[in-house]
XYZ file of C-alpha atoms in Angstrom:
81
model
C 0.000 0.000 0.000
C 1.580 3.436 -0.747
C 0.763 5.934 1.660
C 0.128 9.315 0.949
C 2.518 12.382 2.155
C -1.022 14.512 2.292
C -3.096 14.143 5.227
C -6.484 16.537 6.028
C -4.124 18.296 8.610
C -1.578 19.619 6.102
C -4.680 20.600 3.890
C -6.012 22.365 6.396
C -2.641 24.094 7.263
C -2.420 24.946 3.488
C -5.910 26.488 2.893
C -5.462 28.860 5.802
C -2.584 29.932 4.472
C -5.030 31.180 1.317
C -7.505 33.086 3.962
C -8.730 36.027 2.801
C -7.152 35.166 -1.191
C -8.690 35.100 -4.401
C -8.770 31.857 -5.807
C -10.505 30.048 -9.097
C -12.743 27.329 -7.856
C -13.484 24.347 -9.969
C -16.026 21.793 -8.695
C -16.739 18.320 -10.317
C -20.313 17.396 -10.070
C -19.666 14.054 -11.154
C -20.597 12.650 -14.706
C -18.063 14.766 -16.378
C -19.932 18.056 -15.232
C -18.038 20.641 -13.573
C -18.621 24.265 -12.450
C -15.837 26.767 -12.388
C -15.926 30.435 -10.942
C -13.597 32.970 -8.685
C -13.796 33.822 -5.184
C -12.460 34.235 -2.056
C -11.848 31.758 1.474
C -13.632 33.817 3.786
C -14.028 31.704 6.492
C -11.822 28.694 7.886
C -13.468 25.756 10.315
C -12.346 22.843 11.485
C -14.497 20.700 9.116
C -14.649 22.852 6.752
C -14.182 26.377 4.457
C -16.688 28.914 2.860
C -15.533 30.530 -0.789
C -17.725 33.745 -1.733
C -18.217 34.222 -5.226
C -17.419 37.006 -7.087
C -20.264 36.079 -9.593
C -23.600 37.457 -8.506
C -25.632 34.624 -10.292
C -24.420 32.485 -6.899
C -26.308 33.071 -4.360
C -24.010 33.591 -1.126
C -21.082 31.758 0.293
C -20.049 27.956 -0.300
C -18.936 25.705 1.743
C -16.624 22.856 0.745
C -15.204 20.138 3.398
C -11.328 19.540 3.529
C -12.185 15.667 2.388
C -13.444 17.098 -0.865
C -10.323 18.770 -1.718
C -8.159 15.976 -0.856
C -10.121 13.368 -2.825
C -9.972 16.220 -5.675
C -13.534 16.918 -5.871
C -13.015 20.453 -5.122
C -9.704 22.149 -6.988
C -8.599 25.496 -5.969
C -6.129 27.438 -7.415
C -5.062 31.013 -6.220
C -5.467 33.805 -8.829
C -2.471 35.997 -8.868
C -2.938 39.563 -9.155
């Protein structure tokens, strides 16, 4: 079995790091569907994060759980200015 170097505690550690950033958020919906827009982390928890959309056509903040980035269902990737 190969273990992985990336555990939820060094995402955590990592998305922190991108408080208060911009980032590009791209979210697979499964069956090869995926919605991508920009934001910012607002808020960090200990299960999980919010990103507020730039995009008005979202309605408020999103939350995504640190499990969901690690399995790569959530991809974030800062925008840099």
């Amino acid at each position: 079995m190969i273990k992985s170097s990336v555990n939820i505690g060094t995402v955590k550690k990592a998305i922190e790091k991108c408080l208060n950033e911009d980032v590009a958020v791209k979210v697979n919906l499964g069956r090869n569907k995926y919605v991508s827009y920009k934001g910012r982390i607002t808020n960090v928890y200990p299960a999980l994060f919010t990103v507020t959309p730039f995009d008005k056509s979202f309605k408020g903040k999103t939350s995504y759980s640190y499990s969901e980035y690690l399995c790569g269902k959530v991809k974030l990737n800062e925008i840099a200015e």
